[in-house]
XYZ file of C-alpha atoms in Angstrom:
580
model
C 152.656 -91.449 59.296
C 155.897 -92.710 58.995
C 156.997 -91.245 62.462
C 154.093 -92.889 64.251
C 154.790 -96.163 62.241
C 158.632 -96.156 63.854
C 157.318 -95.025 67.637
C 154.967 -97.680 67.188
C 157.522 -99.955 66.050
C 159.908 -98.955 68.795
C 157.487 -99.738 71.152
C 157.012 -102.969 70.663
C 160.641 -103.652 70.231
C 161.134 -102.324 73.731
C 158.309 -104.500 75.206
C 159.687 -107.441 73.318
C 163.201 -106.998 74.450
C 161.610 -106.849 78.070
C 159.439 -110.033 77.723
C 161.959 -112.245 75.791
C 164.732 -111.335 78.251
C 162.969 -111.426 81.431
C 161.126 -114.862 80.372
C 164.530 -116.459 79.781
C 166.638 -115.150 82.783
C 163.677 -115.846 84.759
C 163.899 -119.559 83.774
C 167.380 -119.796 83.778
C 167.759 -118.281 87.438
C 164.957 -121.113 88.653
C 166.635 -123.709 87.018
C 170.291 -122.638 88.327
C 168.915 -122.229 91.948
C 166.969 -125.801 91.707
C 170.129 -127.419 90.347
C 172.230 -126.111 93.306
C 169.680 -127.324 95.686
C 169.714 -130.777 94.060
C 173.417 -131.052 94.107
C 173.607 -129.667 97.972
C 171.146 -133.103 98.568
C 173.224 -135.384 96.998
C 176.835 -133.821 97.883
C 175.812 -133.258 101.823
C 175.748 -130.084 101.823
C 172.381 -129.585 103.655
C 171.604 -129.753 107.001
C 168.880 -132.199 106.030
C 171.248 -134.428 103.839
C 173.777 -134.170 106.688
C 171.139 -135.471 109.475
C 170.024 -138.544 107.299
C 173.596 -139.794 106.305
C 174.048 -142.635 108.925
C 177.557 -143.531 107.706
C 179.519 -140.896 109.922
C 182.690 -142.065 108.448
C 181.459 -141.572 104.910
C 180.154 -137.879 106.036
C 183.536 -136.923 107.050
C 185.513 -137.850 103.841
C 182.516 -136.002 101.896
C 182.614 -132.840 104.071
C 186.636 -132.274 103.145
C 186.474 -134.106 99.480
C 183.166 -132.563 98.026
C 184.378 -128.872 98.509
C 188.279 -130.020 97.332
C 187.110 -131.636 94.411
C 184.585 -128.958 93.239
C 187.350 -126.299 93.468
C 189.582 -128.525 91.316
C 186.499 -128.778 88.735
C 186.088 -125.087 88.856
C 189.804 -124.458 88.180
C 189.970 -126.549 85.279
C 186.412 -124.495 84.063
C 188.407 -121.340 84.342
C 191.291 -122.797 82.323
C 188.640 -122.197 79.511
C 187.915 -118.291 80.051
C 190.396 -115.950 78.763
C 190.583 -114.071 82.024
C 191.254 -117.442 84.201
C 188.292 -116.687 86.065
C 184.518 -116.319 86.602
C 182.987 -113.354 85.384
C 180.277 -111.338 87.746
C 178.446 -108.089 88.344
C 182.169 -106.200 88.262
C 182.251 -107.316 84.199
C 178.287 -106.326 83.880
C 179.267 -103.194 85.169
C 182.219 -102.429 82.930
C 180.413 -103.588 79.717
C 177.673 -101.182 80.474
C 179.649 -98.228 81.498
C 181.875 -98.809 78.500
C 178.238 -98.159 76.632
C 179.114 -101.813 75.345
C 176.926 -104.268 76.385
C 178.124 -107.532 74.636
C 178.575 -110.189 77.222
C 180.300 -113.257 75.752
C 177.862 -116.098 75.600
C 180.998 -118.658 75.997
C 181.774 -116.741 78.866
C 178.955 -116.610 80.544
C 178.063 -119.963 80.426
C 181.172 -120.968 81.671
C 181.097 -118.990 84.752
C 177.533 -120.065 85.298
C 179.013 -123.881 85.561
C 181.608 -123.136 87.393
C 179.153 -121.244 89.770
C 176.926 -124.101 89.690
C 179.825 -126.465 90.544
C 181.197 -124.108 93.545
C 177.255 -123.510 95.263
C 176.723 -127.166 94.766
C 179.975 -128.568 96.132
C 179.259 -126.383 99.321
C 181.818 -123.654 98.882
C 180.862 -120.152 100.792
C 180.034 -117.962 98.257
C 176.678 -116.391 96.863
C 174.003 -116.965 94.137
C 173.114 -113.632 93.520
C 175.949 -112.290 91.120
C 176.055 -115.461 88.977
C 172.522 -115.577 88.493
C 172.844 -111.802 87.618
C 175.743 -112.668 85.199
C 173.458 -115.550 83.888
C 170.641 -112.862 83.661
C 172.901 -110.045 81.663
C 174.371 -112.712 79.353
C 170.828 -113.630 78.192
C 169.562 -109.690 77.933
C 172.444 -109.163 76.079
C 172.024 -112.086 74.056
C 168.496 -110.873 73.104
C 169.144 -107.683 72.153
C 172.046 -108.351 69.858
C 168.832 -109.301 67.353
C 168.841 -105.372 66.609
C 172.900 -104.838 65.809
C 172.573 -101.395 65.079
C 171.348 -100.208 68.384
C 173.825 -99.820 71.744
C 171.281 -98.574 73.751
C 169.070 -102.185 73.044
C 172.545 -103.789 74.112
C 172.808 -102.137 77.245
C 169.604 -102.069 78.164
C 168.900 -105.874 76.982
C 171.790 -106.383 79.854
C 169.629 -104.231 82.576
C 166.945 -106.710 81.533
C 168.596 -109.648 82.284
C 169.545 -108.411 85.503
C 166.078 -107.470 86.679
C 164.682 -110.223 85.879
C 167.229 -112.608 87.771
C 167.030 -110.353 91.020
C 163.242 -110.122 90.787
C 163.165 -113.835 90.386
C 165.635 -114.915 92.848
C 164.276 -112.866 95.304
C 160.336 -112.077 94.543
C 160.860 -108.602 94.345
C 160.344 -106.740 91.037
C 160.653 -103.607 92.078
C 164.015 -104.034 93.639
C 164.824 -105.715 90.793
C 164.391 -102.901 88.638
C 166.162 -100.514 90.902
C 169.169 -102.982 90.988
C 169.230 -102.835 87.432
C 169.819 -98.715 87.734
C 171.299 -98.820 90.598
C 174.289 -100.728 90.099
C 174.130 -101.945 86.432
C 173.194 -98.956 84.355
C 173.892 -96.039 87.221
C 171.389 -93.930 85.427
C 167.741 -93.793 84.886
C 165.644 -92.937 81.875
C 162.434 -93.587 80.431
C 162.948 -96.136 77.805
C 165.204 -97.817 79.949
C 162.940 -97.811 82.643
C 160.063 -99.461 80.227
C 161.817 -102.912 79.005
C 163.575 -103.625 82.578
C 159.958 -102.680 84.421
C 158.734 -105.295 81.572
C 161.536 -107.801 82.256
C 161.506 -107.601 86.237
C 157.297 -108.118 86.109
C 158.195 -111.453 83.756
C 160.278 -112.234 86.433
C 157.868 -111.938 89.414
C 155.263 -113.482 87.474
C 157.289 -116.699 86.093
C 158.799 -117.077 90.146
C 155.297 -116.040 91.744
C 152.780 -117.206 89.671
C 153.942 -119.953 87.285
C 156.650 -121.688 89.677
C 155.237 -120.522 93.293
C 158.792 -119.988 94.680
C 158.771 -119.573 98.058
C 160.122 -116.240 99.763
C 163.681 -116.239 101.427
C 162.731 -116.131 104.880
C 159.366 -115.125 106.589
C 158.812 -112.902 109.570
C 155.347 -112.423 111.576
C 153.747 -109.128 111.786
C 156.544 -107.066 113.843
C 156.764 -103.605 114.740
C 158.921 -101.234 116.467
C 157.522 -101.056 119.904
C 160.112 -98.271 121.546
C 160.870 -95.486 119.747
C 164.421 -94.873 120.949
C 165.591 -98.265 119.187
C 165.605 -95.882 116.227
C 169.199 -94.787 117.940
C 169.838 -98.445 118.143
C 169.477 -99.233 114.423
C 171.496 -96.137 113.348
C 174.157 -97.603 115.589
C 173.637 -101.243 113.598
C 174.247 -99.493 110.555
C 177.216 -97.318 111.836
C 178.725 -100.757 112.999
C 177.702 -102.827 110.174
C 179.422 -100.685 108.387
C 182.538 -101.524 109.926
C 181.316 -105.588 109.597
C 181.172 -105.205 105.521
C 184.676 -103.050 105.277
C 185.987 -106.277 107.194
C 184.191 -108.878 105.015
C 185.710 -106.847 101.811
C 189.007 -106.339 102.887
C 189.312 -110.271 104.216
C 188.253 -110.988 100.394
C 190.491 -108.536 99.137
C 193.180 -109.755 101.151
C 192.527 -113.390 100.597
C 192.762 -113.108 97.099
C 196.448 -111.125 97.536
C 197.752 -114.298 99.890
C 196.552 -116.678 96.931
C 198.375 -115.003 94.206
C 201.505 -115.409 96.294
C 200.852 -118.943 96.758
C 203.299 -121.313 94.080
C 200.848 -123.320 92.646
C 198.887 -123.326 89.374
C 195.851 -121.094 89.503
C 193.646 -124.024 88.864
C 194.810 -125.760 91.893
C 193.834 -122.906 94.497
C 190.258 -123.546 94.671
C 190.778 -127.233 95.599
C 193.152 -125.665 98.439
C 190.092 -123.536 99.496
C 188.025 -126.456 99.507
C 189.725 -128.732 101.167
C 190.510 -125.899 103.823
C 186.994 -125.165 103.910
C 185.911 -128.792 103.791
C 188.328 -129.066 107.206
C 186.835 -126.496 109.196
C 183.434 -127.646 108.363
C 183.943 -131.055 110.415
C 183.698 -128.862 113.239
C 181.253 -126.077 111.880
C 178.667 -127.068 108.919
C 177.083 -124.334 108.987
C 179.786 -122.348 106.819
C 178.963 -124.484 103.866
C 177.006 -123.589 101.099
C 174.652 -120.448 101.208
C 173.070 -121.187 104.552
C 169.946 -120.584 103.908
C 168.434 -122.298 106.898
C 171.082 -120.502 109.499
C 169.730 -117.382 108.182
C 165.990 -117.793 108.575
C 166.995 -119.691 112.286
C 168.669 -116.631 113.102
C 165.694 -114.319 112.579
C 164.110 -116.340 115.121
C 164.736 -114.971 119.011
C 167.099 -117.374 121.331
C 167.443 -119.744 118.164
C 171.039 -119.022 118.607
C 173.063 -118.126 121.639
C 175.257 -115.013 121.396
C 178.522 -116.772 121.520
C 177.288 -118.749 118.570
C 175.927 -115.932 116.708
C 179.468 -114.154 117.032
C 181.568 -117.167 116.166
C 179.342 -117.927 113.254
C 179.466 -114.268 111.834
C 183.521 -114.391 112.179
C 183.656 -117.912 110.567
C 181.596 -117.150 107.725
C 183.559 -114.173 107.001
C 186.781 -115.907 106.867
C 184.951 -119.398 105.152
C 183.827 -116.560 101.787
C 186.750 -115.006 101.958
C 188.894 -117.947 101.752
C 186.811 -119.184 98.813
C 185.881 -116.079 96.645
C 189.893 -115.117 97.478
C 191.437 -118.257 96.109
C 189.111 -118.436 92.889
C 185.756 -120.531 93.614
C 183.064 -119.178 91.336
C 180.087 -117.371 93.026
C 178.868 -113.987 94.763
C 179.290 -111.794 97.864
C 175.445 -110.841 98.093
C 174.397 -114.124 99.633
C 177.111 -114.566 102.329
C 176.464 -110.571 103.110
C 172.858 -111.504 103.969
C 173.878 -114.168 106.459
C 177.022 -112.091 107.553
C 174.257 -109.295 107.965
C 171.572 -111.349 109.979
C 173.924 -112.898 112.220
C 175.177 -109.413 113.007
C 171.786 -107.740 113.753
C 170.701 -110.710 115.702
C 173.559 -110.193 118.204
C 172.942 -106.359 118.147
C 169.448 -107.575 119.374
C 170.783 -109.601 121.880
C 172.859 -106.876 123.071
C 169.724 -104.453 123.144
C 168.058 -107.315 125.275
C 170.264 -106.809 128.032
C 169.898 -102.917 127.992
C 165.944 -102.799 127.596
C 164.635 -106.024 128.528
C 161.040 -106.786 127.489
C 160.877 -103.219 125.826
C 163.261 -104.220 123.134
C 161.008 -105.372 119.564
C 161.640 -108.468 118.205
C 164.684 -109.954 117.234
C 163.927 -110.390 113.439
C 163.647 -106.297 113.475
C 167.339 -106.136 114.613
C 168.525 -108.923 111.941
C 167.268 -107.374 108.986
C 168.442 -104.102 109.997
C 172.312 -105.932 110.450
C 171.358 -107.595 106.879
C 170.772 -104.688 105.205
C 173.559 -102.484 106.700
C 176.006 -105.434 105.615
C 174.339 -105.960 102.712
C 174.211 -102.455 101.085
C 177.549 -101.290 102.149
C 179.040 -104.368 99.949
C 176.963 -104.312 96.766
C 176.501 -100.465 96.776
C 172.654 -100.520 96.811
C 171.359 -98.944 99.203
C 167.619 -98.196 97.488
C 167.756 -101.968 96.353
C 168.168 -103.431 99.945
C 165.470 -101.241 101.753
C 162.842 -102.220 98.579
C 163.926 -106.146 99.043
C 162.922 -105.879 102.684
C 159.856 -104.330 102.138
C 158.738 -106.590 99.198
C 159.674 -109.451 101.093
C 157.967 -108.601 104.630
C 155.284 -106.088 103.279
C 155.891 -104.013 106.641
C 156.493 -100.428 106.727
C 157.617 -100.339 110.113
C 160.594 -103.009 109.577
C 161.291 -101.408 106.196
C 161.348 -97.904 108.021
C 164.401 -99.421 110.461
C 165.728 -101.084 107.780
C 166.340 -97.712 105.944
C 167.904 -95.977 109.070
C 170.706 -98.560 109.289
C 171.297 -98.455 105.625
C 171.610 -94.813 105.455
C 174.197 -94.755 108.263
C 176.015 -97.446 106.926
C 176.504 -96.355 103.126
C 177.907 -93.074 104.965
C 180.403 -94.834 107.119
C 181.262 -97.500 104.696
C 181.499 -95.187 101.623
C 184.374 -93.135 103.546
C 186.251 -96.408 105.040
C 186.185 -98.028 101.509
C 184.431 -97.125 98.965
C 180.931 -97.237 97.292
C 180.938 -100.895 96.723
C 183.076 -103.839 96.630
C 182.548 -104.190 92.873
C 183.704 -100.570 92.678
C 187.121 -101.226 94.127
C 187.445 -104.723 92.115
C 187.065 -102.392 89.015
C 189.471 -99.929 90.527
C 191.975 -102.425 90.694
C 191.750 -103.425 87.297
C 192.205 -100.061 86.020
C 188.617 -99.182 85.580
C 187.900 -96.229 87.917
C 184.113 -94.980 88.480
C 185.133 -92.780 91.418
C 185.237 -89.738 88.938
C 182.093 -90.572 86.626
C 181.289 -92.390 83.533
C 182.629 -89.765 81.455
C 186.174 -90.395 82.724
C 185.757 -93.931 82.244
C 184.628 -93.149 78.393
C 187.295 -90.997 78.055
C 190.314 -93.027 79.477
C 189.390 -95.617 76.839
C 189.587 -92.896 73.916
C 192.951 -92.332 72.764
C 194.705 -89.341 71.261
C 195.819 -92.013 68.162
C 192.173 -91.634 66.890
C 192.185 -87.591 66.727
C 195.720 -87.416 65.112
C 196.172 -84.914 62.061
C 198.747 -84.716 59.319
C 198.079 -81.126 59.010
C 200.957 -79.766 60.046
C 204.209 -78.201 58.657
C 207.510 -80.140 58.989
C 210.648 -78.708 58.187
C 214.219 -80.449 58.247
C 216.903 -79.708 60.601
C 219.278 -78.197 57.915
C 216.323 -75.835 56.274
C 217.379 -71.999 56.394
C 215.443 -69.143 58.411
C 214.341 -68.013 55.260
C 212.862 -71.437 53.396
C 211.566 -72.009 56.964
C 209.394 -68.695 57.249
C 208.182 -69.232 53.615
C 207.231 -72.756 54.155
C 205.564 -71.534 57.493
C 203.729 -68.475 55.349
C 202.910 -70.424 52.708
C 200.773 -73.041 54.973
C 199.463 -69.988 56.692
C 200.870 -71.851 59.946
C 202.807 -70.198 63.367
C 204.798 -72.837 64.110
C 206.933 -75.870 62.647
C 207.742 -79.105 63.618
C 211.549 -79.848 63.238
C 211.607 -83.703 62.220
C 215.091 -85.827 60.812
C 214.955 -87.723 58.089
C 213.845 -90.503 60.331
C 210.685 -88.817 61.205
C 211.994 -88.199 65.012
C 210.858 -84.985 66.073
C 213.681 -82.544 67.619
C 211.624 -79.609 68.207
C 209.250 -76.869 67.397
C 210.130 -73.388 65.995
C 207.780 -70.377 65.800
C 207.444 -67.966 63.103
C 208.051 -65.242 65.651
C 211.211 -66.594 66.675
C 212.097 -67.438 63.127
C 211.648 -63.540 62.018
C 213.380 -62.045 64.910
C 216.348 -64.113 64.480
C 216.663 -62.957 60.930
C 215.842 -59.444 61.614
C 218.575 -58.898 64.332
C 220.943 -61.723 62.380
C 222.076 -62.194 66.070
C 223.684 -65.628 65.373
C 225.273 -64.776 62.032
C 224.575 -66.190 58.606
C 223.768 -69.862 58.051
C 221.506 -70.252 61.040
C 219.190 -73.303 60.159
C 215.840 -74.347 62.211
C 217.750 -76.544 64.226
C 219.628 -74.224 66.306
C 216.220 -72.578 67.313
C 214.287 -75.994 67.692
C 212.679 -75.980 71.047
C 210.832 -79.255 72.253
C 207.219 -78.082 73.333
C 206.400 -78.371 76.830
C 203.733 -81.134 76.277
C 204.060 -83.773 74.252
C 201.730 -86.693 73.748
C 202.251 -90.239 72.899
C 199.266 -92.301 70.844
C 198.454 -94.366 73.520
C 197.874 -91.063 75.714
C 194.243 -91.558 76.640
C 191.946 -88.277 76.048
C 191.250 -88.055 79.445
C 195.159 -87.636 80.074
C 195.515 -85.030 77.513
C 192.974 -83.412 78.892
C 194.944 -83.185 82.399
C 197.567 -82.176 80.660
C 196.896 -79.357 78.654
C 195.497 -76.891 81.238
C 198.288 -74.427 80.784
C 199.132 -75.243 77.110
C 199.499 -72.278 74.594
C 199.799 -73.115 71.240
C 198.308 -73.889 68.076
C 198.830 -78.087 68.034
C 200.856 -80.722 70.200
C 202.903 -82.675 68.845
C 202.257 -86.492 69.024
C 205.250 -89.316 69.151
C 204.690 -93.067 68.915
C 204.864 -95.389 71.734
C 207.989 -97.487 71.348
C 210.598 -94.306 72.829
C 212.290 -93.760 69.437
C 210.464 -90.336 69.392
C 209.326 -90.780 65.693
C 206.612 -88.333 65.380
C 203.182 -89.213 64.046
C 201.293 -85.975 63.439
C 199.477 -83.543 65.673
C 196.286 -82.961 67.697
C 194.535 -79.582 68.015
C 193.165 -78.527 71.207
C 189.933 -78.159 69.277
C 189.972 -81.788 68.472
C 190.277 -82.689 72.355
C 187.460 -80.763 72.813
C 185.243 -82.557 70.181
C 186.480 -85.723 71.612
C 185.047 -84.545 75.452
C 181.687 -83.430 73.726
C 181.560 -86.790 71.716
C 181.769 -88.422 74.452
C 179.387 -86.344 76.758
C 176.639 -86.708 73.822
C 177.235 -90.794 73.465
C 176.372 -90.761 76.974
C 173.662 -88.083 76.919
C 172.050 -90.200 74.125
C 172.453 -93.834 75.490
C 170.977 -92.313 78.998
C 168.065 -90.824 77.221
C 167.614 -93.743 74.730
C 169.051 -92.485 71.989
C 169.124 -96.138 69.454
């Protein structure tokens, strides 16, 4: 009976987590998007507001000053965040992969405000990364009700992210898969249940309660000519290089920003001023670019030269803004860059195929998913976004072909995603698997024991042998009066020396002490220790302090390191299988 009550309580708590996190994240996402839209109208960022502005001189001033002022505000906000930058998807991934799941509320709030200011002022950044972080923050907050469950904390983050993506794209299935594919990096039934509830809540809020419009609309289109699938493969392969260029441009801009001799708080302002000056001649690079995105799927809405120019300009503008510290994501710009590339490829296909070419919308969408999936490392999510937005099986199939080849190429040329590379640059490497991340966070100092035999340097051979035999130990560690490790002596060596009396009388253990081939420090990680002890033979490994003085803190046994590995693997399995 008690087991049944506990199971019922667990089901209720899981459902409550999904409903609460989903509803809050969805409301926050809708409010975020609406606030950005209002600011874009007020601050003359949207094409409509710019067209309606009669005072062209004021328009020119606003074009330059608004992004610059927005950058200054963002820089000042960043001064209140410990890392001096806004948080985003990489921080969510790191928190979850460390099995922490706690997103700081204050940092999440300040990051959201900085993102609203950036997007509202027309910075060429994305909104979906900030929306995911807002959702993760709220999901983490809701999950804190159950303080004793680490599993609830990480799943709460996944619920918030899934609801935010579901709301933003009107794509609940894509939201579910995104949370598992990008954030959690694993699938389990009990994690799947609350995340599904949260994503469904996001869909209901966006599609039923508030009746949000879809990102773009496409008429019923299909692939007219079977050989075009070869073209979709080519779009995927070339789109991967477009994505790599985009990601490398962001990283390069960030390196350039670090070399500029001015306060970090002023760097977004410099980027904003540069963006504004460029936008005088090319206003399409301002903001998210929804209007450009929607027009690009219309045949001949842009000439090929315009598409190519906009493509390069958007990449450079986004790299400048993100690299110099504006708050925002890389998802939305990747969508626009990909659609521009796909539309350009569609124009090229028209020259080859003529009237046999399918609607340019198919090419635009294939380009969009080829670039975006490579940037965020979410091939399944991008395919599902296309299918849920268009309800078009032919289009989803064509997109799937492009996504597959894009990710094959981009993984080899760059890595799984921009998020993973950014984490790697911070010293958080996911390429070797989750267990490496966890073992790299566990230090040897937590497994040190004083269960060993220490010998004074002036101890005689007889005294040393007596102590080792009494302790039933095969080796002793020679440590001076200051606790400095001098070396190790083996019982066999002591006995052999005693029997042969090779060195005469009055021999001390200091004469026989030899430093171990493997010596660890307190700050050594379990992963590093495992890598070093491949050829280790002995009872235990001496552990010294980290300050370079050579003081011995204790020893660690090989069995302890193996136990640390097994404990880590068990923690991961319990978390992935929803063990509370």
